[in-house]
CSV table of C-alpha atoms in Angstrom, one decimal:
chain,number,residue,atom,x,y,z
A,23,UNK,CA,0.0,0.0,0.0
A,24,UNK,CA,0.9,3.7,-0.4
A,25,UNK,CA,2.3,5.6,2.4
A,26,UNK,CA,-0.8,8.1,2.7
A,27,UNK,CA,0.5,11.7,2.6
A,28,UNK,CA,-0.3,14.1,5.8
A,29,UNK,CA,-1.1,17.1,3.6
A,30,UNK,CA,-2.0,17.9,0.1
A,31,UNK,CA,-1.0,21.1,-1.1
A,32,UNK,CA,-1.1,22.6,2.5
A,33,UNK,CA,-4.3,21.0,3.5
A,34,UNK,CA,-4.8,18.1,6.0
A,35,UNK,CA,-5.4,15.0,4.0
A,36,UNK,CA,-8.6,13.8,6.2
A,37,UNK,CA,-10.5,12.1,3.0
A,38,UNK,CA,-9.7,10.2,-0.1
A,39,UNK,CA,-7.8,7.0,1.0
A,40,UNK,CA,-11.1,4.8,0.8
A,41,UNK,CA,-9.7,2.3,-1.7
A,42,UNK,CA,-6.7,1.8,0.6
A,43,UNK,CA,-8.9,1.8,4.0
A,44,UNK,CA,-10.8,-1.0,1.9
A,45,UNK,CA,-7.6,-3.1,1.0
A,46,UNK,CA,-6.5,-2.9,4.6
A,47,UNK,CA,-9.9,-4.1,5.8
A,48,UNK,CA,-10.2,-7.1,3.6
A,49,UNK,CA,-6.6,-8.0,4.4
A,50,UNK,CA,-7.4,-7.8,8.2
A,51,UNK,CA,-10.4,-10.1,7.9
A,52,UNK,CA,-8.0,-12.8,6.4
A,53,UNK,CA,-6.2,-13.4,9.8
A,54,UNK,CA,-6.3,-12.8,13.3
A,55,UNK,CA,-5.2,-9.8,15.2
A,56,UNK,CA,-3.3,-9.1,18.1
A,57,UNK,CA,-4.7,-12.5,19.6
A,58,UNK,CA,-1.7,-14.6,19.0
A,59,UNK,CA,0.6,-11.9,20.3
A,60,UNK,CA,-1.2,-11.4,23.8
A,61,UNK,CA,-0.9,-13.0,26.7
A,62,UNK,CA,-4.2,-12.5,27.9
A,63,UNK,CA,-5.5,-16.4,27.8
A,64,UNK,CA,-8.9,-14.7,26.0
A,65,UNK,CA,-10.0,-18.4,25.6
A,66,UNK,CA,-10.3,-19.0,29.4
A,67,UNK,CA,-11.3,-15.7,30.6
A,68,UNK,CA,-14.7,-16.0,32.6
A,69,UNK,CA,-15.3,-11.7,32.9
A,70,UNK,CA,-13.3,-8.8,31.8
A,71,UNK,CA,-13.1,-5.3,31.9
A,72,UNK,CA,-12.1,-2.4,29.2
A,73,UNK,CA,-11.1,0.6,29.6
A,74,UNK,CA,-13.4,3.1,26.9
A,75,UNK,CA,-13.0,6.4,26.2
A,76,UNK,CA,-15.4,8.3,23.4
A,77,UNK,CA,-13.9,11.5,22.2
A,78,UNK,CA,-16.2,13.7,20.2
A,79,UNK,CA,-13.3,16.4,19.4
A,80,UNK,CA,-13.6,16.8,15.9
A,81,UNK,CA,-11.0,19.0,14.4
A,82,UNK,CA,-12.8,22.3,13.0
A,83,UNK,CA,-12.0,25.3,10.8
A,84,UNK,CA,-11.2,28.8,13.2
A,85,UNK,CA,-11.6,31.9,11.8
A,86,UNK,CA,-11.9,33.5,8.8
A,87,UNK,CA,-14.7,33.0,6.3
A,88,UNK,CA,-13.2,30.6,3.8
A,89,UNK,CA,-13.3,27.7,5.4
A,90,UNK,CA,-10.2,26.5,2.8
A,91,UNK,CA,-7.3,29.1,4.7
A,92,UNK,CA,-9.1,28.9,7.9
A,93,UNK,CA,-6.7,27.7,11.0
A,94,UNK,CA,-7.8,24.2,12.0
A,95,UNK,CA,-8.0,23.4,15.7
A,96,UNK,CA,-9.8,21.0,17.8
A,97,UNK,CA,-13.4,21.2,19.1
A,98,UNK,CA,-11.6,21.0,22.6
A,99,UNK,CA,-9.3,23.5,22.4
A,100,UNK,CA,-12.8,25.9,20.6
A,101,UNK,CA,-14.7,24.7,23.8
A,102,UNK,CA,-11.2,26.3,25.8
A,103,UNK,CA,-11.3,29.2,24.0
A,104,UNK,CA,-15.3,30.2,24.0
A,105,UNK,CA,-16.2,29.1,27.4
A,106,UNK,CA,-19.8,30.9,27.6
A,107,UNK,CA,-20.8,28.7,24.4
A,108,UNK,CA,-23.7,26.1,25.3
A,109,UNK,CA,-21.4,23.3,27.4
A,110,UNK,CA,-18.4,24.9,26.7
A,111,UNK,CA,-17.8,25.0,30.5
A,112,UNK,CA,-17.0,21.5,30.3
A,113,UNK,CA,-13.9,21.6,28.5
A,114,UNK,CA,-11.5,21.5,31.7
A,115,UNK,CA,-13.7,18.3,32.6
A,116,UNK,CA,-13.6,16.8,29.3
A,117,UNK,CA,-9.9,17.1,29.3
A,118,UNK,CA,-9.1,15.5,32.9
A,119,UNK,CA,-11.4,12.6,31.4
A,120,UNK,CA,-8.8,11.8,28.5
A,121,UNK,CA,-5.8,12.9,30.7
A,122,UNK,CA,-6.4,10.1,33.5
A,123,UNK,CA,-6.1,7.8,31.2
A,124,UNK,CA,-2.2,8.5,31.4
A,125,UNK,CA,-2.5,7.8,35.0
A,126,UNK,CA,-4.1,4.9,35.8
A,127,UNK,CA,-3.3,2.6,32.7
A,128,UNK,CA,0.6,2.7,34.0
A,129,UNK,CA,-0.6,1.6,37.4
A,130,UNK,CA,-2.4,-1.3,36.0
A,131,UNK,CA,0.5,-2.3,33.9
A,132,UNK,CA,2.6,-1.9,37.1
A,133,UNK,CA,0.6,-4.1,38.8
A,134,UNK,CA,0.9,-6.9,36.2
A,135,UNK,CA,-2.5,-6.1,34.8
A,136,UNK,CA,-2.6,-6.6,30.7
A,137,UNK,CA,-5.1,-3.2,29.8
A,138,UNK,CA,-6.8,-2.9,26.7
A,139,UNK,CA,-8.1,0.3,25.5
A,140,UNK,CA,-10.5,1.3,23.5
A,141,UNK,CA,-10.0,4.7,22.3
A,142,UNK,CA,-12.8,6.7,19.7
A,143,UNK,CA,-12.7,9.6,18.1
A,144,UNK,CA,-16.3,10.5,16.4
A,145,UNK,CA,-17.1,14.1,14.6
A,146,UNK,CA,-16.8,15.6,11.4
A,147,UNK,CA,-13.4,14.8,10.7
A,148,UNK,CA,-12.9,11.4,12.4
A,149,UNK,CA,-10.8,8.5,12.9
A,150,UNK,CA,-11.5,5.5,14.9
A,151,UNK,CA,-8.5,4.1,16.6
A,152,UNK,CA,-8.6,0.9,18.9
A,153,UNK,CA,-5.7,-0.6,20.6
């Protein structure tokens, strides 16, 4: 496959790879993943627990009335920036959510725990991650 280029003529390349994103998909369904490599015995496991975080931080266009030029920034740092918008207060909140996450998934792996996490990004301009 191509190596996907991060910008196209200065613009974030967030679209266009669809007939790559559908090679990598049908590859993926021909073998497992991850599962051999762990050593999480999945196949004896009675309960478990995942870790889960939903981000809806779309990236978004800042300033300036053509959309094409205009400064791209995250819907967190917007929410930062304008907090007597709707919810906007939140943002300091929203933040410390996907901040512990550096916190306590080190602790678990200190304590010989084996954490998954499952980590999604929804909005506009999205990309789904899961590791």
């Amino acid at each position: 496959m191509p190596e996907l280029q991060e910008y196209i003529d200065g613009i974030p390349n967030i679209s266009g790879a669809e007939e790559s994103i559908a090679q990598a998909i049908k590859s993926g369904k021909q073998r497992q993943v991850f599962l051999p490599e762990s050593r999480v015995p999945f196949n004896s496991l009675n309960s478990a627990c995942a870790i889960a975080l939903h981000m809806h931080q779309p990236l978004i266009p800042a300033g300036g009335s053509d959309v094409r030029s205009a400064e791209i920034i995250s819907n967190l740092q917007y929410m930062f920036e304008h907090q007597d918008i709707g919810d906007n207060h939140n943002a300091t909140m929203f933040r410390w959510c996907y901040k512990r996450m550096g916190d306590f998934i080190p602790q678990l792996v200190h304590e010989g725990k084996e954490p998954r996490v499952m980590l999604e990004y929804s909005g506009r301009f999205s990309t789904a991650f899961a590791t």
